[in-house]
Every structure is written in C-alpha cells, then in structure tokens.
Tab-separated table of C-alpha atoms in Angstrom:
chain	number	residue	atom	x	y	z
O	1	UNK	CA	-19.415	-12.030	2.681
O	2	UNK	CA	-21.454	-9.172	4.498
O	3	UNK	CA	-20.808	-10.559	7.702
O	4	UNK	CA	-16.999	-11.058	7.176
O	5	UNK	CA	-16.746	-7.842	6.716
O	6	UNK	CA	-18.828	-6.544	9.373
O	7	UNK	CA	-16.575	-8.579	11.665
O	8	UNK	CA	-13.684	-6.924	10.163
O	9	UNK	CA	-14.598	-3.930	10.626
O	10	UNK	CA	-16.026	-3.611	14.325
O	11	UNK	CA	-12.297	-5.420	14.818
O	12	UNK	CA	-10.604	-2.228	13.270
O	13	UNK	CA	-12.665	-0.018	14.947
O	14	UNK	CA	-12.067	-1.478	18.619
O	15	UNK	CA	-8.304	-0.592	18.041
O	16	UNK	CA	-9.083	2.556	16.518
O	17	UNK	CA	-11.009	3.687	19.413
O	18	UNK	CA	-7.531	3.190	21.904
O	19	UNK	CA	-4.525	3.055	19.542
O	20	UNK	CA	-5.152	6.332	17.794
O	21	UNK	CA	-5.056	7.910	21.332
O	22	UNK	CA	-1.873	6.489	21.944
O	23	UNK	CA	-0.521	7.817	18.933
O	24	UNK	CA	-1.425	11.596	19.786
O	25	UNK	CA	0.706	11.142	23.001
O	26	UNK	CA	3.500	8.424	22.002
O	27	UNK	CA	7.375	9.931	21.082
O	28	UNK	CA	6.549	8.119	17.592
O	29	UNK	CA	4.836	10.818	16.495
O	30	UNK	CA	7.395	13.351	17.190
O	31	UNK	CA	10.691	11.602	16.168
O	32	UNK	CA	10.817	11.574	12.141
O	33	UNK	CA	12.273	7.966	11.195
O	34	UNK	CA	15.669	8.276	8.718
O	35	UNK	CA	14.084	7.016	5.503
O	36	UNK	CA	16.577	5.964	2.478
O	37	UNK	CA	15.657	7.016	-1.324
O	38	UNK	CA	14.685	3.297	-2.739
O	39	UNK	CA	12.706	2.306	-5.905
O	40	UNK	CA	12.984	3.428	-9.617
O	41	UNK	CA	9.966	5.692	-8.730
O	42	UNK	CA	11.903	8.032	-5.609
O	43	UNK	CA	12.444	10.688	-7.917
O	44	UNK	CA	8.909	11.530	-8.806
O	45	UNK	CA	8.450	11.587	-4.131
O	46	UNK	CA	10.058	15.294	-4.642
O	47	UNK	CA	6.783	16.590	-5.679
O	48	UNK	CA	5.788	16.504	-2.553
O	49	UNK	CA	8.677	17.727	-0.575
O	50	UNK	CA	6.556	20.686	0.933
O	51	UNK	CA	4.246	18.527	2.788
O	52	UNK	CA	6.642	16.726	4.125
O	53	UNK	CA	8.720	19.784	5.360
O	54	UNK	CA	5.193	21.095	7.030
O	55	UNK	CA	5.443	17.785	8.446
O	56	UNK	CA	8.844	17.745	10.084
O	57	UNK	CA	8.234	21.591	10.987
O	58	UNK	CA	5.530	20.517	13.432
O	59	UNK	CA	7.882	17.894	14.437
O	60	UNK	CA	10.795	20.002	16.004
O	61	UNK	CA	7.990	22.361	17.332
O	62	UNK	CA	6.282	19.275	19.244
O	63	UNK	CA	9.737	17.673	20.205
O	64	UNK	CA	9.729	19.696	23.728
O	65	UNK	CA	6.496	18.550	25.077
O	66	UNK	CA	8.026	15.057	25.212
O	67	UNK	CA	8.199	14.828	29.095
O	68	UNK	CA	4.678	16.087	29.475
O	69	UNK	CA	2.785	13.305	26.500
O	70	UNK	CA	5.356	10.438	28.257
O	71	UNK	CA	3.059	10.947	31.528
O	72	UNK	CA	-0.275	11.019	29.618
O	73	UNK	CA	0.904	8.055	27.791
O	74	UNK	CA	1.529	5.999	30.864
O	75	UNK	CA	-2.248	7.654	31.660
O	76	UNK	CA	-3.680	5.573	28.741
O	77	UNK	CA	-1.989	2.322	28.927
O	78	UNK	CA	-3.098	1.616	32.434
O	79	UNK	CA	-6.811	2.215	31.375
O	80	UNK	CA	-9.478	0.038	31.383
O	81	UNK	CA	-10.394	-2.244	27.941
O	82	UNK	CA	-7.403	-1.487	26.348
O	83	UNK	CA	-8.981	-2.505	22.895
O	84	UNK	CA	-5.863	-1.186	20.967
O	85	UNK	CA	-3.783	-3.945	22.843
O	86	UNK	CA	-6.159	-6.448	22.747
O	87	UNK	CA	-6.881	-6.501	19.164
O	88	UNK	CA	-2.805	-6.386	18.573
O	89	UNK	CA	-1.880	-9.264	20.822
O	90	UNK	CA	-5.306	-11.642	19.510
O	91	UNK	CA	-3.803	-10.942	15.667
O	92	UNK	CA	-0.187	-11.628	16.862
O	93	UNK	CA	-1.157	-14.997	18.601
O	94	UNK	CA	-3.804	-15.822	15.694
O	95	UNK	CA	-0.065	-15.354	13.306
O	96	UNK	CA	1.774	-17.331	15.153
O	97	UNK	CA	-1.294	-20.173	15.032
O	98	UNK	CA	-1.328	-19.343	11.014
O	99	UNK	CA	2.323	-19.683	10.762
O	100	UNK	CA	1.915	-23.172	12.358
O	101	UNK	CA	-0.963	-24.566	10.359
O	102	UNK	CA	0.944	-23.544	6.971
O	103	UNK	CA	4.010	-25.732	8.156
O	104	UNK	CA	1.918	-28.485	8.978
O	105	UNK	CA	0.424	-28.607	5.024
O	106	UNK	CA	2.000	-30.660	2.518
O	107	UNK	CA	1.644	-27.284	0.607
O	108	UNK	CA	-0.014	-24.114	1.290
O	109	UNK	CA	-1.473	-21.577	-0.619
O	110	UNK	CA	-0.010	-18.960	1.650
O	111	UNK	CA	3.486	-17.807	1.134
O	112	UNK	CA	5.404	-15.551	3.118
O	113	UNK	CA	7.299	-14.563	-0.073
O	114	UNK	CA	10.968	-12.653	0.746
O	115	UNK	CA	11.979	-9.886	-1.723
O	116	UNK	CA	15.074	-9.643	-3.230
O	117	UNK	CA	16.341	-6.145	-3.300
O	118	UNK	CA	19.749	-5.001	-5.410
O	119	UNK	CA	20.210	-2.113	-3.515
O	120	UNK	CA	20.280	-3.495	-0.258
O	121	UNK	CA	22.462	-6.123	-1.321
O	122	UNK	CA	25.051	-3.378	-2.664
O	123	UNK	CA	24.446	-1.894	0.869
O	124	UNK	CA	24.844	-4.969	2.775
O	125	UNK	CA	27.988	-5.543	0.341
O	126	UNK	CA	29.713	-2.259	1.658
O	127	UNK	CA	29.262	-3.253	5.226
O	128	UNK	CA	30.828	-6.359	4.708
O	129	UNK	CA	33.516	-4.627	3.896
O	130	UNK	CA	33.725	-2.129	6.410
O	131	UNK	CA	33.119	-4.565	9.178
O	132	UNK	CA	32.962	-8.089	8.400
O	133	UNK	CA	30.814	-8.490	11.960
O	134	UNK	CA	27.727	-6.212	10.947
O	135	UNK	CA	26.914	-8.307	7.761
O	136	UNK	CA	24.884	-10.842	9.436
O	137	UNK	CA	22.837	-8.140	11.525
O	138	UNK	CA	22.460	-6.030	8.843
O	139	UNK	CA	20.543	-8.323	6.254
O	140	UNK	CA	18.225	-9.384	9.373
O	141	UNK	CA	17.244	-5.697	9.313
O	142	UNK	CA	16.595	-5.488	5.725
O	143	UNK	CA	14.713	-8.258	5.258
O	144	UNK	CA	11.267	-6.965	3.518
O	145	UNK	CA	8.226	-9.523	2.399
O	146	UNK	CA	4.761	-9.871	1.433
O	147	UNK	CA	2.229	-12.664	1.315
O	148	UNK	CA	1.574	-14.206	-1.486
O	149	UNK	CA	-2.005	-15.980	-1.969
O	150	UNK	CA	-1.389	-18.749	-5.077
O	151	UNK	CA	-4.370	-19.531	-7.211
O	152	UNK	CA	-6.809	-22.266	-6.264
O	153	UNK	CA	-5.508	-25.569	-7.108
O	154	UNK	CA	-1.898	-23.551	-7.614
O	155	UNK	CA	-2.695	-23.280	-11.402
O	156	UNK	CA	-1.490	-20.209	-13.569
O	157	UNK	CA	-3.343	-16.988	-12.574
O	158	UNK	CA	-6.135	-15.044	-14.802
O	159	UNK	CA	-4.906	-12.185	-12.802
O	160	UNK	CA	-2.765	-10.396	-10.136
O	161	UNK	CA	-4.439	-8.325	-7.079
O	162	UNK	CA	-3.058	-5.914	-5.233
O	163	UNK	CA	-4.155	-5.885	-1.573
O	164	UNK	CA	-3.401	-3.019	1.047
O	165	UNK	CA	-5.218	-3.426	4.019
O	166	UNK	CA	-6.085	-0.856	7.004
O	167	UNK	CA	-5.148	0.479	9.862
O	168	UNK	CA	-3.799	-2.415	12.485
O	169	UNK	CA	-5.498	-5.492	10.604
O	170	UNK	CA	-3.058	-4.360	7.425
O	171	UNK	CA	0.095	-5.805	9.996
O	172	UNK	CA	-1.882	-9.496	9.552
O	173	UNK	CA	-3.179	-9.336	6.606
O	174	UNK	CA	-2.938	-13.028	5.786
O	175	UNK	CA	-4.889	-13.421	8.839
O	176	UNK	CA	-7.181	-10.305	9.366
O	177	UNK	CA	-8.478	-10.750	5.481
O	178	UNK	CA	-7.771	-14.382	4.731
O	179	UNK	CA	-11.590	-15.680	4.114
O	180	UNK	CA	-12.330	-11.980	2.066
O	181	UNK	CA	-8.938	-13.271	-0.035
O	182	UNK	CA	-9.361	-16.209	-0.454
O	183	UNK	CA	-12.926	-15.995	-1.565
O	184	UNK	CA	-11.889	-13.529	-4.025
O	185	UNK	CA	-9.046	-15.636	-5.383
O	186	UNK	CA	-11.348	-18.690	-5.872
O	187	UNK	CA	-13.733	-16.832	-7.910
O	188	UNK	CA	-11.359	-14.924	-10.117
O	189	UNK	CA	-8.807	-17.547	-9.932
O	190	UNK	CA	-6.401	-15.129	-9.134
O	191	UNK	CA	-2.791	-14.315	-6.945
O	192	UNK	CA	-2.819	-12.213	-4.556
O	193	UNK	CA	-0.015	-10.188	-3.178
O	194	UNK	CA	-0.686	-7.807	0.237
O	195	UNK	CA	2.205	-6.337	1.785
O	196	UNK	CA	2.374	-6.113	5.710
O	197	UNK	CA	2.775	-2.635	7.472
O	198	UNK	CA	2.784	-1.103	11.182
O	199	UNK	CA	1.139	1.655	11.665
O	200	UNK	CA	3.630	3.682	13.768
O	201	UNK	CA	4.146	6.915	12.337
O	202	UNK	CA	1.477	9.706	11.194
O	203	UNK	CA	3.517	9.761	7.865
O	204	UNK	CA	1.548	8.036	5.561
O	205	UNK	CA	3.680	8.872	2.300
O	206	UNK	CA	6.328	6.503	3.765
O	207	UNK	CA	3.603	4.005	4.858
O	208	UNK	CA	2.696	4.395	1.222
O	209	UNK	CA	5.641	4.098	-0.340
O	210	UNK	CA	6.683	1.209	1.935
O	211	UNK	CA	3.599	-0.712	0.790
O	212	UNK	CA	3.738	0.457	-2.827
O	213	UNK	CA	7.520	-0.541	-3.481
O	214	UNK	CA	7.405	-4.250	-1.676
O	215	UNK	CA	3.970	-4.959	-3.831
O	216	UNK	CA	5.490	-3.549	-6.891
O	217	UNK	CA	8.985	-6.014	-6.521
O	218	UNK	CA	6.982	-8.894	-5.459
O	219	UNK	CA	5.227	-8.253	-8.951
O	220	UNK	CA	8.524	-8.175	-10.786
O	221	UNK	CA	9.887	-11.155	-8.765
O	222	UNK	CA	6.687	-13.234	-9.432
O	223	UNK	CA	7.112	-12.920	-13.155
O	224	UNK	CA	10.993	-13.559	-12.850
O	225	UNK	CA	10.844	-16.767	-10.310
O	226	UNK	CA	11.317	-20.289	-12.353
O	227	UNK	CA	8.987	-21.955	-10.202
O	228	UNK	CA	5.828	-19.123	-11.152
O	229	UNK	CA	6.727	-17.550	-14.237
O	230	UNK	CA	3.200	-15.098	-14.447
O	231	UNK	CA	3.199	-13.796	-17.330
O	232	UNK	CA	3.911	-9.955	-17.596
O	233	UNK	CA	0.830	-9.344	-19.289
O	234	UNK	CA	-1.338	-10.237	-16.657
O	235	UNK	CA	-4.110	-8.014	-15.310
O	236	UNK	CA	-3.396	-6.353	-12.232
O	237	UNK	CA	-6.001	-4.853	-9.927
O	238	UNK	CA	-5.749	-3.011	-6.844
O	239	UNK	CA	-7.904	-3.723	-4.033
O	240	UNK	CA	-7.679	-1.666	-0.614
O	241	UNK	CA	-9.656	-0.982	2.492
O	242	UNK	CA	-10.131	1.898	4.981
O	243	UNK	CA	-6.688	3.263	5.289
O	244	UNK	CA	-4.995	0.968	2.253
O	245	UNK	CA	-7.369	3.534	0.229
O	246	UNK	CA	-5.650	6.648	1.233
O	247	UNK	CA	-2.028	4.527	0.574
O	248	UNK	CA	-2.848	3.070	-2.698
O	249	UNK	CA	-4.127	6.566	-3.737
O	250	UNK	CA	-0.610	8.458	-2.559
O	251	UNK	CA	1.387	5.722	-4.258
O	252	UNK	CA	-0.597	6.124	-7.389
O	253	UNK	CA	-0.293	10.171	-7.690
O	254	UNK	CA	3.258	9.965	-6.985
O	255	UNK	CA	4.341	7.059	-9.233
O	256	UNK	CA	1.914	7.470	-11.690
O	257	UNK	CA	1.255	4.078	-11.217
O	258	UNK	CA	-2.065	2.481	-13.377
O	259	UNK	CA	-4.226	-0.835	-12.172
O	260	UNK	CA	-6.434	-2.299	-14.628
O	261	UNK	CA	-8.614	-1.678	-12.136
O	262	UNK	CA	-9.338	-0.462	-8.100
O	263	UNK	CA	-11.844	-1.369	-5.675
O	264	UNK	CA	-11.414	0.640	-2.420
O	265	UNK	CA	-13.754	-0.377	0.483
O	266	UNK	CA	-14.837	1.880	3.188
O	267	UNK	CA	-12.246	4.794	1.767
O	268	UNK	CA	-10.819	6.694	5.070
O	269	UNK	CA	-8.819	10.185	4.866
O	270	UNK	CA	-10.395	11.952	7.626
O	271	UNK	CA	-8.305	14.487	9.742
O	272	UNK	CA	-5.921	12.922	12.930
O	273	UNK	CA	-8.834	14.959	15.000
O	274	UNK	CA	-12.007	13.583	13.877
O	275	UNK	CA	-10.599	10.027	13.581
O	276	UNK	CA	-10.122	10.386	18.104
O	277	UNK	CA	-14.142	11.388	17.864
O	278	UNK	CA	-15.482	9.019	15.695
O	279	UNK	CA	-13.265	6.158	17.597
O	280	UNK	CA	-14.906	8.237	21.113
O	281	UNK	CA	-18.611	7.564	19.320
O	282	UNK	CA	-17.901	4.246	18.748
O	283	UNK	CA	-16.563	3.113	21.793
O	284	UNK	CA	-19.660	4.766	23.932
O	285	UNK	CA	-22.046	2.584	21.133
O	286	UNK	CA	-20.101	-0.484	21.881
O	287	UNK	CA	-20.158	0.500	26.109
O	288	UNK	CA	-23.978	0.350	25.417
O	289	UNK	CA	-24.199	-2.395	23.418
O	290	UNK	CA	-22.548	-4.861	25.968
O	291	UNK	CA	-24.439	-2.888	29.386
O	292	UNK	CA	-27.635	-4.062	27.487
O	293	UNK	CA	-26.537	-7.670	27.094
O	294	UNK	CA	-25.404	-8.098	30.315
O	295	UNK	CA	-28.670	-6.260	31.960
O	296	UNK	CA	-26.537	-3.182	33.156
O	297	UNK	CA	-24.051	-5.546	34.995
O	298	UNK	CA	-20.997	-4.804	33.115
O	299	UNK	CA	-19.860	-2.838	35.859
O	300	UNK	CA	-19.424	0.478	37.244
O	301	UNK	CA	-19.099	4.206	35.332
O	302	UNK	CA	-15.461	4.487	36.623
O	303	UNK	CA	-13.949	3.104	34.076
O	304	UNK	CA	-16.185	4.612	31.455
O	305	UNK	CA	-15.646	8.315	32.879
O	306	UNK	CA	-11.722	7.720	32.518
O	307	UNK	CA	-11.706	6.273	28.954
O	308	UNK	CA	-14.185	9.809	28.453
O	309	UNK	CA	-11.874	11.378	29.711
O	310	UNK	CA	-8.930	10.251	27.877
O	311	UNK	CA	-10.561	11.239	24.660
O	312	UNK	CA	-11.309	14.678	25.849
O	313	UNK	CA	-7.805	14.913	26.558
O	314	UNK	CA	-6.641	13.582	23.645
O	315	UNK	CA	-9.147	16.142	21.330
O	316	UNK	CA	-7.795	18.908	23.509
O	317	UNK	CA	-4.290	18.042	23.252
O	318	UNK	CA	-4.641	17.744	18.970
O	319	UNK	CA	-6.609	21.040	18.485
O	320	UNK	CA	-3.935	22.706	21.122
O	321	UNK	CA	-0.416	21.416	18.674
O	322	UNK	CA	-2.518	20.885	15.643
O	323	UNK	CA	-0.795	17.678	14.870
O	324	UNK	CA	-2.147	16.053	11.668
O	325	UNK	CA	-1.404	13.120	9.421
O	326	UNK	CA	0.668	14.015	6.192
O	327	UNK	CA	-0.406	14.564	4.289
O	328	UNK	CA	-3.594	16.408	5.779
O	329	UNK	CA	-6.922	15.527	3.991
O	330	UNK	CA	-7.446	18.224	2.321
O	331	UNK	CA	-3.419	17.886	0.862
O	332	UNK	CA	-4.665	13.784	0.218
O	333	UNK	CA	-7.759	15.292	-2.060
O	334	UNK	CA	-5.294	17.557	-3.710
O	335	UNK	CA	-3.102	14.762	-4.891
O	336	UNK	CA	-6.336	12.916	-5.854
O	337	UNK	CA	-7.380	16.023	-7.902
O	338	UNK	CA	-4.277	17.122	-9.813
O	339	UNK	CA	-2.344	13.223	-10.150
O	340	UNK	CA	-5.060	10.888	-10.907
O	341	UNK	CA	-6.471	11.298	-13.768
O	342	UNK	CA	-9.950	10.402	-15.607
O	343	UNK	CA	-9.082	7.376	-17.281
O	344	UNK	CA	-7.678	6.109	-13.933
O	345	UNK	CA	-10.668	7.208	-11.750
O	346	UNK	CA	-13.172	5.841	-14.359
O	347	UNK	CA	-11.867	2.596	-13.317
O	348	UNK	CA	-11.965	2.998	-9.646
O	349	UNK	CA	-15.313	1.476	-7.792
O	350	UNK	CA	-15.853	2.752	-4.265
O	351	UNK	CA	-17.492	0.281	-1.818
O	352	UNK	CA	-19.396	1.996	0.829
O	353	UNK	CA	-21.224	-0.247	3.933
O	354	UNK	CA	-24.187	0.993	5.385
O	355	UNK	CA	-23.694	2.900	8.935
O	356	UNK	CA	-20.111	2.759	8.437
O	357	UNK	CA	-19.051	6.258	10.669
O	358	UNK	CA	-15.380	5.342	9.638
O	359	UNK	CA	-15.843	6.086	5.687
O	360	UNK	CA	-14.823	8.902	4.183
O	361	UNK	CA	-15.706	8.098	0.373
O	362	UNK	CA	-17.146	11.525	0.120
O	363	UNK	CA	-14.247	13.159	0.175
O	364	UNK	CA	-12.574	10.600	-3.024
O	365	UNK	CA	-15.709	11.833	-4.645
O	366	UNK	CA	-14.866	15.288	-3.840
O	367	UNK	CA	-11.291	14.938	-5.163
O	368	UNK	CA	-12.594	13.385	-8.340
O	369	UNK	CA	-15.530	16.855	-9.628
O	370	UNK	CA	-15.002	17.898	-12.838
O	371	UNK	CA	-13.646	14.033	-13.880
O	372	UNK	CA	-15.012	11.026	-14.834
O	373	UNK	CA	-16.859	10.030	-11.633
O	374	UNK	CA	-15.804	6.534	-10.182
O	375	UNK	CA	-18.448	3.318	-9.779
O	376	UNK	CA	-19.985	3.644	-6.272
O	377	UNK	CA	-21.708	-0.005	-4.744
O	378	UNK	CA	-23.111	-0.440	-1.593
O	379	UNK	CA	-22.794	-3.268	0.711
C-alpha cells in the first residue's frame, strides 16, 4: 500500500541522512575487501576491470588520511539523533522478534533458506586438510542465505520474484519489506527470494554481485530441493527498490542476465556527493516537522548547528578527495546504455512516488535514449 511505502521510505531516509556521513569518514571506505572469483558468471566481471582499478587507485591515494577521518568519525558518532544507529539497532531487535515468532509457528512462510555452494565446500575441503582445527571456523564464515517467502497456503508457485532491497532496510529484508512481500505474493501467488546485504563498502559491483549470485543459487537450489521442486520453467521477475535498482541493473549488464520482467521503485544512482545533500535536506525537513509538533519545544539549535555542521564537513571533505561510489553514475548509465538491451528495457517498469528527493529514475531514462523506453507508473 501507499502508506507502507511511505513508511518505508522516510525509514531509509532517516539512516541515509547519518550513515552515509559515516561512510565518507569510516576506514571501510578506504580498505578494499579481498574478494574471491565465484559464480559461472565471474568471467564476464572483467569487463569492467577499469572501474574497478579507478576505484582502488583512489583507495591507496585516500589510505594516508586515515588518522585525520578516525577523529571526524568519533566527531559523528557522539552527535545528537544518531538516526543511522537508531534505524540499525530498531531493525536488528525487530529480527531477532521475527526470528522468534517464526519458531513459535507450526510452519512459517518465511524461510531463512542456506545455500549450498560447491566451491566453498572444495575450499572448506582443502582446509580440512591443511589443518583439521580451521574446518569448523571456516564453514561458519562461509555460510551465505536468503529468505525465502513460500506461496500462500504453501502451494506450487505461478512464479518466482526476485527482491533486492535498499540501502540499510536491504540487511532485513524479511522485516523492512515483509507486508509489501507478502501482499505481492498473495496476489500473484508467488515465491519470493531477497537476499540480505550490508552496506559497508562504496563498491557496489561486489554488493551486486554478492546479491546477484546468492539469488541466482537459491533459484537453482529451489528447483533442485525434493521438498519444492519449482519447476524450471517458471517466470521469474525482478523487483528492486532505491539502491536494489542500481544492483539488479550492474548484475544484469555484467551477466547478461534476463527477468521476464523488472519493476524498480524509487531507482537511486546519484553521486556519493549529492546523496550527503539530499540526506542534509531531509534531515532539516524532518527537524521542522517535529519543532512544529511539539510547538518549538524540541529543544535547543545546538544540536541542530552540529549535525549542520557535520554535513558541511562531510560535502567538503568528498569534493576535497573526490571519493565516489563505483561505479560513478555516469559509469552506472554507461553500463545501462551499452549492456541492457531493448528487449530487456521494454520490460522494465519504473515506479516513481511523488516528492520522493531520493529518486533518480531520470537518469535510467537517460541510460535507456535511443531504446525502447521502459513503463513509467506513479505512486
């Protein structure tokens, strides 16, 4: 519903308006994470090996200003309304409350479905034999999953949906999105599968490819597992919102991968930059909002001066490094342009809220002149 959503979003934009400062001025940003080759598709990644170099270029430049963002960090997490770790912890405790209700049903329509993966198990093999004592600890820290939403009534599905959601509420999905889901499901009688992710790293082509890969074997494991059986013929839609748009898109240019259809709501690929101003905007609209229903007694200015401040610092600090997500927009619309083509963007539909300052399906429509132009709705 409309106000579902709504809800949803002013959620993703309260952590938004902290959280992406944090990530301007956190190590995370700076240390590239070791990333192994996985998939059937990893070949078809080296088309895009330039952007990442850019990317790790800017990393050993930015590496040295370590001891200076550790003291700006420590800055921002003793502000005021610390939205970013108030949204986090209210998801993680509203998890732990979902994990409990699940147990507590004779059966659920939830499942936190574990992936089997060959090549970790050939992995996890060879340190078994290296040293018998690692085995255990290793396949904790390979474990990958996704939720899996069954069907209503847990009969056989018309079709299979992809789900990717955005930036902090795609950790929770099960939770953040479970009405939207589950609504969905009921009316198309359909599974859905929506892998988790963290948003820790301004690499989104390994967000995307995390997300990708674990939807794409929980697919292959769905059809293969006794108890399910879907049949391989089985529609399969993709459905994504805010920055699951920008994921599903990378994954699809660099896999060539094709839904029967996508539905992307409130499509996001703005710049690293304009995503600390439009979070700024929004938090000064939401300081208003809550001055006016308390009659101006929501306190003093101090604490809306420093979280002013903050920003400016933040802004200051980007356009100084020019630190960026990769890939950039305009390298996201480029990949849009030259790897998706018509018959794939003909059956795209954008979804596009009104006063929504956090979509970006311009630029998709951008990307997509001189093709078949996708189905836009308004909500």
């Amino acid at each position: 519903s409309e106000s579902f959503i709504a809800t949803m979003m002013i959620g993703q934009r309260l952590f938004l308006a902290l959280h992406v400062v944090l990530w301007a001025t956190e190590s995370l940003a700076f240390q590239p994470a070791q990333r192994r080759a996985a998939g059937s598709s990893s070949s078809s990644w080296q088309d895009y090996r330039q952007c990442r170099q850019r990317h790790q270029q800017h990393v050993a430049v930015f590496s040295d200003r370590k001891t200076t963002t550790t003291a700006t960090t420590t800055a921002l997490r003793s502000s005021p309304g610390d939205a970013a770790g108030d949204l986090t912890s209210a998801l993680a405790n509203l998890d732990q409350v979902w994990e409990i209700q699940q147990r507590s049903k004779p059966r659920s329509r939830w499942t936190k479905l574990e992936l089997k993966n060959d090549d970790d198990s050939n992995d996890e093999k060879k340190d078994t034999e290296s040293d018998p004592t690692t085995a255990t600890a290793t396949a904790a820290t390979k474990k990958e999953f996704v939720y899996l939403l069954e069907p209503p009534g847990f009969s056989n599905p018309s079709c299979l949906i992809v789900f990717i959601g955005g930036a902090a509420l795609g950790t929770f999905p099960q939770v953040a999105y479970q009405e939207f889901l589950t609504r969905i499901s009921d009316q198309m009688n359909a599974a859905v599968i929506t892998a988790p992710y963290n948003v820790g790293t301004l690499d989104h082509f390994a967000l995307a490819k995390l997300v990708g890969e674990r939807s794409r074997k929980a697919i292959l494991q769905c059809e293969e597992d006794p108890q399910r059986l879907y049949n391989a013929n089985l529609p399969v839609y993709c459905l994504a919102h805010s920055l699951g748009c920008k994921l599903a898109c990378i994954y699809a240019a660099a896999t060539g991968q094709d839904y029967d259809g996508t539905g992307f709501v409130s499509f996001n690929n703005f710049s690293f930059g304009s995503t600390i101003g439009m979070a700024k905007e929004f938090a000064q609209s939401i300081r208003k909002e809550t001055m006016s229903s308390t009659n101006g007694s929501g306190g003093g200015n101090n604490g809306d001066t420093t979280l002013d401040s903050i920003f400016d610092v933040a802004q200051s600090f980007l356009g100084n490094i020019g630190l960026e997500f990769t890939p950039s927009p305009t390298d996201t619309e480029r990949l849009i342009s030259l790897k998706l083509d018509g018959a794939r963007i003909a059956k795209t539909r954008l979804f596009v809220m009104d006063e929504d300052n956090l979509d970006d399906s311009t630029s998709f429509l951008r990307a997509c002149e001189g093709m078949t132009n996708p189905t836009l709705s308004a909500l």
